Tab-separated table of C-alpha atoms in Angstrom:
chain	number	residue	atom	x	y	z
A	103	UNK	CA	-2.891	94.381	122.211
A	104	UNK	CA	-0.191	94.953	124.948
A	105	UNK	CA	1.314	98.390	122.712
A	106	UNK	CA	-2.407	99.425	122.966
A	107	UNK	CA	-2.695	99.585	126.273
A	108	UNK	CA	0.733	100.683	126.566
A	109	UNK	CA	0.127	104.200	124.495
A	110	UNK	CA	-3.413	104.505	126.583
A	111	UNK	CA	-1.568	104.434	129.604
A	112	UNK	CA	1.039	107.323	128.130
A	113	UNK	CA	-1.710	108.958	127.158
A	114	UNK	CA	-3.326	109.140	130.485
A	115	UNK	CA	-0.052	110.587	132.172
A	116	UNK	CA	0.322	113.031	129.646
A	117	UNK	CA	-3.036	114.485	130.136
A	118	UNK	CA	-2.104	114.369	134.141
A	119	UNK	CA	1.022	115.896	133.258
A	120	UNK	CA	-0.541	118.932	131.412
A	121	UNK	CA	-2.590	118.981	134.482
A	122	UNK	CA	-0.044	119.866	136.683
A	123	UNK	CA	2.009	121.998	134.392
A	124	UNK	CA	-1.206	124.103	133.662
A	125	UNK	CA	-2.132	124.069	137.625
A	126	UNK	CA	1.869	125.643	138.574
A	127	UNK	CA	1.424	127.972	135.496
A	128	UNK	CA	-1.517	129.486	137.364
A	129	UNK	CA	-0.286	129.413	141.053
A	130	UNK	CA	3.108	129.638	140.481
A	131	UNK	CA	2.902	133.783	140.466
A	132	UNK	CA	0.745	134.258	143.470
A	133	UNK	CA	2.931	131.937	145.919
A	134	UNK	CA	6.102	133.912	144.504
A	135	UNK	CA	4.477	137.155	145.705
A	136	UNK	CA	6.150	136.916	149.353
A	137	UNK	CA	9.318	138.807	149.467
A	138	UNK	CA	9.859	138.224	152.759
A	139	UNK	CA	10.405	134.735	152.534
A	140	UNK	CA	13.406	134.581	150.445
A	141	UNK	CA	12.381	130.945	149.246
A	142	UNK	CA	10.407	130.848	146.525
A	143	UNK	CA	13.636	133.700	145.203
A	144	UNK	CA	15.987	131.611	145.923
A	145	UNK	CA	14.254	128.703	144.574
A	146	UNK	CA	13.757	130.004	141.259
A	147	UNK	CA	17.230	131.305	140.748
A	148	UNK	CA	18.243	128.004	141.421
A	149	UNK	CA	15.851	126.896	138.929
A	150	UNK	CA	16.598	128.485	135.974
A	151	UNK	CA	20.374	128.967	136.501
A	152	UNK	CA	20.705	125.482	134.487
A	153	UNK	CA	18.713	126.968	131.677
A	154	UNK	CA	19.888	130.053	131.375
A	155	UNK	CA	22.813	128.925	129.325
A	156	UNK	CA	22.689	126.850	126.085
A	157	UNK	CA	25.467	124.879	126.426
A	158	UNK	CA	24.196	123.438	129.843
A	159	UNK	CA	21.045	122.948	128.624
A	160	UNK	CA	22.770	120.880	125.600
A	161	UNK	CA	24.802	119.240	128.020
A	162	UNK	CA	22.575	117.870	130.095
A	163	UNK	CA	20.111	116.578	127.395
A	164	UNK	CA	22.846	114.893	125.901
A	165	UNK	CA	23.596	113.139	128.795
A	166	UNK	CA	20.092	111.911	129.065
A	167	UNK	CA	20.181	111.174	125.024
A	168	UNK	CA	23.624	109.152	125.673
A	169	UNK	CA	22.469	107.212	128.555
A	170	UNK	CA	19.446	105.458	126.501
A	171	UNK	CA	21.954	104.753	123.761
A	172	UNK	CA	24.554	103.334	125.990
A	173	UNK	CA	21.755	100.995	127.442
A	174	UNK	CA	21.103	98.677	130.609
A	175	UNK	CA	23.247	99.479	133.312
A	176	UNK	CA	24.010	103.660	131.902
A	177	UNK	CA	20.724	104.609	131.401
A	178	UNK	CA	20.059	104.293	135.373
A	179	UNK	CA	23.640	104.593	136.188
A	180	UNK	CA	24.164	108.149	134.653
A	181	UNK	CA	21.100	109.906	136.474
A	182	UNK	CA	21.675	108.616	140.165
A	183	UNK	CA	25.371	109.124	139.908
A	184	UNK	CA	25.465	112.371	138.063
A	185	UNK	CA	23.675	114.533	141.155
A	186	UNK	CA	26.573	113.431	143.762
A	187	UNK	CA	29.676	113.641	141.037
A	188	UNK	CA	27.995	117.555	140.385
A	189	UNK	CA	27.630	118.525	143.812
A	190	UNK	CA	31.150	117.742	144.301
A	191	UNK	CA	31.984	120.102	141.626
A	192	UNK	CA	29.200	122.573	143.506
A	193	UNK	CA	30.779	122.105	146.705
A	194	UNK	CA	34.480	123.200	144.953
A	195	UNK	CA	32.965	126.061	143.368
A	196	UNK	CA	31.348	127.556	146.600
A	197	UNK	CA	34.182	126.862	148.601
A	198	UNK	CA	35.876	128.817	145.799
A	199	UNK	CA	38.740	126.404	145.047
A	200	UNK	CA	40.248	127.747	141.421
A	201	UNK	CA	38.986	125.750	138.565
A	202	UNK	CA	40.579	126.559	135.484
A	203	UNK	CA	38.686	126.445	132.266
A	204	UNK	CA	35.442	125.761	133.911
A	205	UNK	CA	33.833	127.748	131.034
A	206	UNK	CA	35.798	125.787	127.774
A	207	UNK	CA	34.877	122.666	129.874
A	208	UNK	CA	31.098	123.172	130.012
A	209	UNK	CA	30.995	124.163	126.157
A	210	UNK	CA	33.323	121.068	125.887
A	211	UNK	CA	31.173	118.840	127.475
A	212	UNK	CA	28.327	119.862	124.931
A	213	UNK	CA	30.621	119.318	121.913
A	214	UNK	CA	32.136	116.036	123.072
A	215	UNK	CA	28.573	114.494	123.890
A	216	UNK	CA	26.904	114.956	120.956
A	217	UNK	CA	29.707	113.861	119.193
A	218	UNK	CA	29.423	110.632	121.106
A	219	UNK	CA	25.338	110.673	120.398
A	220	UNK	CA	26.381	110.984	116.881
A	221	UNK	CA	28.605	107.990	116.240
A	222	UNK	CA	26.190	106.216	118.846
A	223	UNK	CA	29.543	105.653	120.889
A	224	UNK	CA	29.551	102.946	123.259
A	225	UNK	CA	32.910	103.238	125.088
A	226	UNK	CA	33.046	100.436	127.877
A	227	UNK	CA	31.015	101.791	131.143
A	228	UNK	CA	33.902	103.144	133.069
A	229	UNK	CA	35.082	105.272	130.787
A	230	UNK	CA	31.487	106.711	129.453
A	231	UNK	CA	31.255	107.363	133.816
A	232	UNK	CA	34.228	108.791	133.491
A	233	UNK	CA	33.934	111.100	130.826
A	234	UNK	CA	30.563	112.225	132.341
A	235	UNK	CA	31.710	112.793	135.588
A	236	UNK	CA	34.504	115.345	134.878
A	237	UNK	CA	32.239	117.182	132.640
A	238	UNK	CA	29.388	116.670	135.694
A	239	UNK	CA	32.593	118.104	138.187
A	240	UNK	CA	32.532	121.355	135.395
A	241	UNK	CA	28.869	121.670	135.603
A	242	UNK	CA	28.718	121.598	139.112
A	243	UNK	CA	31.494	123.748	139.829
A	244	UNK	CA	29.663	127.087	137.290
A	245	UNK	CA	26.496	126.544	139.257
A	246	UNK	CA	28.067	126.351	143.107
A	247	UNK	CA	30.167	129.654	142.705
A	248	UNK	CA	26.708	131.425	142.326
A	249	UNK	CA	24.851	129.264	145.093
A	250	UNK	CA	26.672	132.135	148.289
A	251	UNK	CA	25.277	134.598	146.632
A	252	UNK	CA	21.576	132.996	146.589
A	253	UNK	CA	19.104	134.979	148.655
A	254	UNK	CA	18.351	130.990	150.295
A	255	UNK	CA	21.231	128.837	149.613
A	256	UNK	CA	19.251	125.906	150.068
A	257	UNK	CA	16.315	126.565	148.120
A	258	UNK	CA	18.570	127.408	145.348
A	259	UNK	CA	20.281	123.699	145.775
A	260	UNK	CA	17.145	122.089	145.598
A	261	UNK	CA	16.180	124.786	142.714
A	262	UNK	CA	19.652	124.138	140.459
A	263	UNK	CA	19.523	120.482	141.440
A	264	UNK	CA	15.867	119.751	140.439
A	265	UNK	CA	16.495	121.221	136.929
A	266	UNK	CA	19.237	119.726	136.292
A	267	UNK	CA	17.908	116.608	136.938
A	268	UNK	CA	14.456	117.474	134.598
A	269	UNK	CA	17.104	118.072	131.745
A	270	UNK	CA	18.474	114.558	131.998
A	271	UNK	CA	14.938	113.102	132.350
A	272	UNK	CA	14.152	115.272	129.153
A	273	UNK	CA	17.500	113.752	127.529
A	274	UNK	CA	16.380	109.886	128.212
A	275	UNK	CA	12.772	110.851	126.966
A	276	UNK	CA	14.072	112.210	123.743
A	277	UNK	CA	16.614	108.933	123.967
A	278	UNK	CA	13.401	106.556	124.227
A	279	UNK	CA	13.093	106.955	120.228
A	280	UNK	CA	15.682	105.067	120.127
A	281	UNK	CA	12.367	101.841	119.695
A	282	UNK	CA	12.070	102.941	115.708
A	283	UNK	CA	14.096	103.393	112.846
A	284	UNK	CA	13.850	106.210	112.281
A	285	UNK	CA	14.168	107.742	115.554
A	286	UNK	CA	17.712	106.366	115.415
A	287	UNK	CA	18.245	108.113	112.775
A	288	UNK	CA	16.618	111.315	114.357
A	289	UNK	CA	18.724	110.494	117.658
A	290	UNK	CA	21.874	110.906	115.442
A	291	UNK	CA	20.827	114.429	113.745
A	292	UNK	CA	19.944	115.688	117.752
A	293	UNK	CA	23.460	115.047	118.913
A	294	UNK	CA	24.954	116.720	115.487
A	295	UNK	CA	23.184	119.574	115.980
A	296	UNK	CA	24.503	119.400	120.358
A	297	UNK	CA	28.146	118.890	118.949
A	298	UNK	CA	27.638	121.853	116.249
A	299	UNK	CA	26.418	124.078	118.766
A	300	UNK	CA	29.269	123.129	121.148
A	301	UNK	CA	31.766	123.688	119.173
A	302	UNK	CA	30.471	126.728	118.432
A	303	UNK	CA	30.237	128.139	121.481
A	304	UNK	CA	33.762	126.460	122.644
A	305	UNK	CA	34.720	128.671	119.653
A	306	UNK	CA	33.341	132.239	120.526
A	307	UNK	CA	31.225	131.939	117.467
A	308	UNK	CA	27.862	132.080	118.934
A	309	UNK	CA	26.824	133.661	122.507
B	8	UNK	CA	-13.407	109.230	127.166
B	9	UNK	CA	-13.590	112.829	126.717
B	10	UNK	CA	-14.709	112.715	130.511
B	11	UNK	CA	-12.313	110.627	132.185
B	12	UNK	CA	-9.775	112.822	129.899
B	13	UNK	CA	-11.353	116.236	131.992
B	14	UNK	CA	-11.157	114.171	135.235
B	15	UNK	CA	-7.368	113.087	134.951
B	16	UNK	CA	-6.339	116.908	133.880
B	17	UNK	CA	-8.716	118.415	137.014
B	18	UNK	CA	-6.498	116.152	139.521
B	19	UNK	CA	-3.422	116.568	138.511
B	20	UNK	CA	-4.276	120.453	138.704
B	21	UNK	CA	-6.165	120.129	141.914
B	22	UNK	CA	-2.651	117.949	143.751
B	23	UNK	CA	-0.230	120.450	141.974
B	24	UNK	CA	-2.190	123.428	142.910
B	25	UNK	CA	-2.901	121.910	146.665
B	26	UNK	CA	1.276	121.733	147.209
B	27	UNK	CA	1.878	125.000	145.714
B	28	UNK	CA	-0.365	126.768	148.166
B	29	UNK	CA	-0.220	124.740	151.002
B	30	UNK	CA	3.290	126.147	152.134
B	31	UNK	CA	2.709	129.879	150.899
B	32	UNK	CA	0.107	129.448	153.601
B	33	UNK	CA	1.952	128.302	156.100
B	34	UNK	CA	5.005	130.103	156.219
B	35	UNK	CA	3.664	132.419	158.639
B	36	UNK	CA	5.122	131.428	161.909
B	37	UNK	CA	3.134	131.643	164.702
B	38	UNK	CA	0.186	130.632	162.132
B	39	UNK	CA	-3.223	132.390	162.500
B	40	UNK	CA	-6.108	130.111	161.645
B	41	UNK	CA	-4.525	126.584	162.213
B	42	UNK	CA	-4.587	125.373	165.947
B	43	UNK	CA	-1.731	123.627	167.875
B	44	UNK	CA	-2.404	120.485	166.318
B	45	UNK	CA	-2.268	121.057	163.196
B	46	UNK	CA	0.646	123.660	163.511
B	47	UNK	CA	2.659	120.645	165.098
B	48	UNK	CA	1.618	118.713	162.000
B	49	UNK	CA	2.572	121.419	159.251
B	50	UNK	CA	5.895	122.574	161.157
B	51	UNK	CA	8.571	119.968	159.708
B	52	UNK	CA	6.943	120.158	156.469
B	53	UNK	CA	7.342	123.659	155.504
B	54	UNK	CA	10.896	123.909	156.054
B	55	UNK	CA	13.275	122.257	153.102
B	56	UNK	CA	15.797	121.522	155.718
B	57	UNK	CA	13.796	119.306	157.841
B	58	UNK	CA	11.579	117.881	155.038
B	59	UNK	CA	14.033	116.482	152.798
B	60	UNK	CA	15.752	114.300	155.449
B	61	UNK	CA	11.993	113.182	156.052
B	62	UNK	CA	11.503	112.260	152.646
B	63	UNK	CA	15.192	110.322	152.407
B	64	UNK	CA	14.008	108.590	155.730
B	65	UNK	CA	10.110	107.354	154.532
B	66	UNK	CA	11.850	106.193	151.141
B	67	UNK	CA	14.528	104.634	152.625
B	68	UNK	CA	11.830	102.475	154.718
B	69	UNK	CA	10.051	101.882	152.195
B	70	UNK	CA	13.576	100.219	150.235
B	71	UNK	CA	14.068	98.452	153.074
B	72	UNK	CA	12.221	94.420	153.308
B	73	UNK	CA	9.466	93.937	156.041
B	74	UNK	CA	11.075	93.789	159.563
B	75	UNK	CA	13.383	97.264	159.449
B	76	UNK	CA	10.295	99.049	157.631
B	77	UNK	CA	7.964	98.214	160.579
B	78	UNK	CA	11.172	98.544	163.032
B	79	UNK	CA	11.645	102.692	161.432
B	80	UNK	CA	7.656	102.953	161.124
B	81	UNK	CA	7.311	102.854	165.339
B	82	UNK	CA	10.737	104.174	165.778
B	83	UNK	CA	10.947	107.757	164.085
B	84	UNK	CA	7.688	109.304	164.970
B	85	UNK	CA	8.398	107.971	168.555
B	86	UNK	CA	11.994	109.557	169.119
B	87	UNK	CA	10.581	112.787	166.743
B	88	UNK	CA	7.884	112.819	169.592
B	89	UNK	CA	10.894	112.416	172.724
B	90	UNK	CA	13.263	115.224	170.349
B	91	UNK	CA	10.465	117.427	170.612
B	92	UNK	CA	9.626	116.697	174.335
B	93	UNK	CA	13.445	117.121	175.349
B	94	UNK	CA	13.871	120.493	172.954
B	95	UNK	CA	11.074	122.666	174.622
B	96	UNK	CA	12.792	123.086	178.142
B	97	UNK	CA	16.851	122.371	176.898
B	98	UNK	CA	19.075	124.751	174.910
B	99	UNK	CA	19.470	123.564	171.278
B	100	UNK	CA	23.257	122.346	171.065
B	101	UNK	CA	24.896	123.172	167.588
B	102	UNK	CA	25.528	119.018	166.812
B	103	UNK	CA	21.777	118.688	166.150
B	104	UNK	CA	21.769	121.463	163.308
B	105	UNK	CA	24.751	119.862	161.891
B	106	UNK	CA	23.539	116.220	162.278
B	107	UNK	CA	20.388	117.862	160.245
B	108	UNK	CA	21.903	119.225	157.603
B	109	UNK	CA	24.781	115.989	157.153
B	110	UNK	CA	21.510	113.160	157.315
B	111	UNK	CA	20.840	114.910	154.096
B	112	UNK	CA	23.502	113.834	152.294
B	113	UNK	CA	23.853	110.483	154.240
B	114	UNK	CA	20.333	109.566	154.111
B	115	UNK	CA	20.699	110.003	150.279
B	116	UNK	CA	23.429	108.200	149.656
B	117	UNK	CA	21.526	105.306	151.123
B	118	UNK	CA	18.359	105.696	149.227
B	119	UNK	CA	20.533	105.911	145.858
B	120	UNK	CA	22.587	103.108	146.355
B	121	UNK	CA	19.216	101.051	147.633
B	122	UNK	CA	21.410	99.303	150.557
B	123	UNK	CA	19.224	96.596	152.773
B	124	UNK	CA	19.833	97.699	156.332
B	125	UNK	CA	19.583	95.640	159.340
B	126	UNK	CA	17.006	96.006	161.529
B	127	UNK	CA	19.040	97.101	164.262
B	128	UNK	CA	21.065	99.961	161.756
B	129	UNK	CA	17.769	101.116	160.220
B	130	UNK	CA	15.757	101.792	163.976
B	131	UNK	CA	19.073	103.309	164.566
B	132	UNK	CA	19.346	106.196	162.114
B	133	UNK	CA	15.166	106.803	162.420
B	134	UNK	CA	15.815	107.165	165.925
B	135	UNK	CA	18.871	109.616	165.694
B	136	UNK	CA	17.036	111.745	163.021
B	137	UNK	CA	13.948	111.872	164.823
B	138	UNK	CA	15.188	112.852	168.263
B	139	UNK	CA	17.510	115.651	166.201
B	140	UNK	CA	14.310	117.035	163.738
B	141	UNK	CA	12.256	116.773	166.685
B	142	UNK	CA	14.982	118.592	168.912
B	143	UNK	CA	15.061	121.548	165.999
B	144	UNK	CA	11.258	121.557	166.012
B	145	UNK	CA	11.056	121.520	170.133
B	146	UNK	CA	13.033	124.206	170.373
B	147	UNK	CA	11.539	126.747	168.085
B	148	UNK	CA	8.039	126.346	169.852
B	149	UNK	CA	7.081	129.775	170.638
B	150	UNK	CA	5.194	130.069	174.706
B	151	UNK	CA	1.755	130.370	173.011
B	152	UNK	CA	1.759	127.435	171.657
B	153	UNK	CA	0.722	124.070	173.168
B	154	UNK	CA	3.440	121.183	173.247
B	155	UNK	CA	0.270	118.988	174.388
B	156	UNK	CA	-1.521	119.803	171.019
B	157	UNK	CA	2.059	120.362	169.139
B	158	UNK	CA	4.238	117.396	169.432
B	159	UNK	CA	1.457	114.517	168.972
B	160	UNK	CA	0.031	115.995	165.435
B	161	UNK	CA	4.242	116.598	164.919
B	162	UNK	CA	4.642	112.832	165.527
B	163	UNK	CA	1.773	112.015	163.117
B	164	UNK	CA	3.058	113.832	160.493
B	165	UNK	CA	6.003	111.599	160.755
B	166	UNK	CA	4.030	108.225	161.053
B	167	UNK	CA	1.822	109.319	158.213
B	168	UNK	CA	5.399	110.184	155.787
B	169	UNK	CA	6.960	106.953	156.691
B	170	UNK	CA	3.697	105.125	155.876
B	171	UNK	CA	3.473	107.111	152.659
B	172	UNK	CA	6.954	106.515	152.126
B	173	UNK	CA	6.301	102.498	152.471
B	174	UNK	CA	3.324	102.414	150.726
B	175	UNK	CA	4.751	103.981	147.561
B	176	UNK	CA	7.947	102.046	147.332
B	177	UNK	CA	6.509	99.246	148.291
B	178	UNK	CA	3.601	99.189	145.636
B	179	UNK	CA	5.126	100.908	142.696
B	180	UNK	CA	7.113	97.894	141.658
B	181	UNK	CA	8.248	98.901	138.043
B	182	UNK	CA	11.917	98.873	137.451
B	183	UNK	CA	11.910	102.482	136.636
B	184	UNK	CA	10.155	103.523	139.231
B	185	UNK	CA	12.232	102.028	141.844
B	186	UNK	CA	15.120	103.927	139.902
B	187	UNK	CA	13.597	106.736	140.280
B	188	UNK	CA	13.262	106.494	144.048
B	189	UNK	CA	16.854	106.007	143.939
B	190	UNK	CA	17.270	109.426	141.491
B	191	UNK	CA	15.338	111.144	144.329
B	192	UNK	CA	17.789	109.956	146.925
B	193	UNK	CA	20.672	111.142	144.690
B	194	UNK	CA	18.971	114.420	144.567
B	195	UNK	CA	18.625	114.719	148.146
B	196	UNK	CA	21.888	113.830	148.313
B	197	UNK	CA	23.017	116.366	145.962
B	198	UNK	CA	21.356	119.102	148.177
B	199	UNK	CA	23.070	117.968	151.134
B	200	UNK	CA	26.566	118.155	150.271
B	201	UNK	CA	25.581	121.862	148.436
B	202	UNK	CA	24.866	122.638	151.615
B	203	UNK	CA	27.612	120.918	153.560
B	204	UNK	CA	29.731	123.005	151.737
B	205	UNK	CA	28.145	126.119	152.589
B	206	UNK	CA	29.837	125.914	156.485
């Protein structure tokens, strides 16, 4: 009875959800058209900075996907804390402090995190934070260097933050199969397949 | 079923649609169209700078239990209303852009970590943001426009984001909702020291 009304109620914000994706699909073009503004520019470089490279976008899912399989306190811990520990990194990286291997570190990240989605890892709390946080310092730093540049710095913050945090959200959705058998299972072959691409990028292999 | 289905897809499109536009068509500064009123009520909203603080400050209220809530519900449309007031006639010192910017990472902070405030701390920072947004706001009143009109729909708009602010975190008990109040503070955060680090 309860799971019932449960999946109703999913079903109900999906439909909202397509809603509002369809609706910013439509007007999302016409309030761009202002070149004088600067904003909705800046905005959407800040956007799709995140996703314009695999291994973030790997990354940051896996973060999500680790989170749900790390449980109670991680899976609310890692997206609150992750923002402030990468804006850190953002701040080094436009105040242009040198960061050595920011670029094996992001690719890294991806490898390391699906590896620990893979063995379903559950390291005590302090060092999973840990662990995330340098990679989150990496992360941060690649995105900052480009934020001067930004034709409005801010809007490009809220742009490269915002996505970010969708990727995470998109990570602990993806983690919430985590309920079924099989979607362990499933969980597992997702962070293979993050690790595998890591390391192949860490590796020059694939662009 | 089918219809209710239609329904729930036509709203969400109609909201998303609504906050796309609304600041495409206000962006225009002196805005044509709109009178003083309503100018003083879109002002803080269109500009990121001044509307994320706003958002930290109604969520934060809203986090907070009954007394500081009502204590930041009178107090920050009331000194936004006196910052406005005092920024028409004076010269905009540098501190209040700065105080600006830094309540966006401070006001953050606070909503992630979900801190109960004292009555006397939480009137405290609504007053000091108000009287510096309101300050900014004051001061970039052009001469055709009336602070009469201006500063009382600008106050509303404050009242009415605090309420807003209350209202949702106050209702939407769920544990991961409240979370994700706190995620929202951590983005706001996030922005702030981004832009901190800009200076």
């Amino acid at each position: 009875m309860k799971s019932t009304v449960l999946l109703r109620r999913a079903r109900a914000v999906a439909w909202r959800a397509l809603g509002v994706l369809t609706a910013v699909g439509i007007t999302a073009a016409p309030a761009l058209a202002h070149p004088n503004t600067g904003l909705g520019v800046g905005f959407v470089s800040g956007f799709t900075h995140p996703l314009t490279g695999l291994d973030h976008i790997m990354a940051m899912v896996a973060v999500g996907i680790w989170g749900t399989q790390l449980r109670k306190p991680a899976i609310w811990l890692l997206p609150v804390t992750f923002p402030l520990v990468m804006s850190v990194g953002g701040a080094l990286g436009v105040r242009g402090v040198p960061l050595p291997g920011v670029e094996i570190g992001v690719a890294a990240s991806a490898a390391v995190l699906g590896l620990m989605i893979l063995l379903a890892a559950r390291p005590p709390i302090w060092v999973a934070a840990v662990l995330v946080g340098a990679f989150a310092i990496f992360h941060g730093y690649a995105h900052g260097v480009e934020l001067p540049k930004a034709a409005y710095p801010l809007a490009y913050g809220v742009g490269f933050v915002l996505s970010t945090g969708l990727l995470h959200l998109t990570g602990i959705a993806l983690g919430l199969m985590e309920r079924w058998p099989l979607g362990i299972k499933a969980l597992r072959g997702v962070g293979a397949g993050i690790s595998l691409g890591g390391a192949l990028l860490l590796f020059g292999l694939i662009r | 079923m089918k219809t209710t289905r239609v329904r729930r897809l036509l709203s969400g499109g109609i909201a998303a649609s609504l906050t796309l536009l609304a600041p495409a068509a206000a962006s225009a500064h002196p805005m044509p169209g709109v009178g003083d009123f309503y100018a003083g009520m879109l002002h803080p909203l269109t500009a990121i700078e001044f509307l994320l603080p706003m958002i930290a400050i109604s969520l934060l209220a809203g986090q907070q239990s009954r007394e500081p809530a009502i204590a930041m519900l009178f107090t920050f449309p009331l000194s936004l209303a006196a910052g406005a007031a005092l920024g028409v006639p004076i010269h905009l010192p540098s501190i209040v852009a700065w105080i600006n910017l830094g309540s966006m990472a401070a006001l953050g902070l606070l909503v992630a970590t979900a801190r109960p405030l004292p009555s006397s701390v939480a009137a405290g920072i609504s007053a000091l943001l108000g009287l510096t947004i309101g300050l900014a706001n004051g001061a970039e009143l052009g001469e055709q426009v009336s602070p009469w009109r201006f500063i009382p729909g600008f106050a509303l708009a404050g009242l009415l984001l605090v309420t807003y602010g209350i209202g949702c975190v106050r209702r939407l008990r769920a544990p991961w909702m409240q979370i994700g109040f706190r995620v929202i503070g951590s983005w706001i955060a996030a922005v702030g020291v981004l832009v901190l680090s800009l200076r």
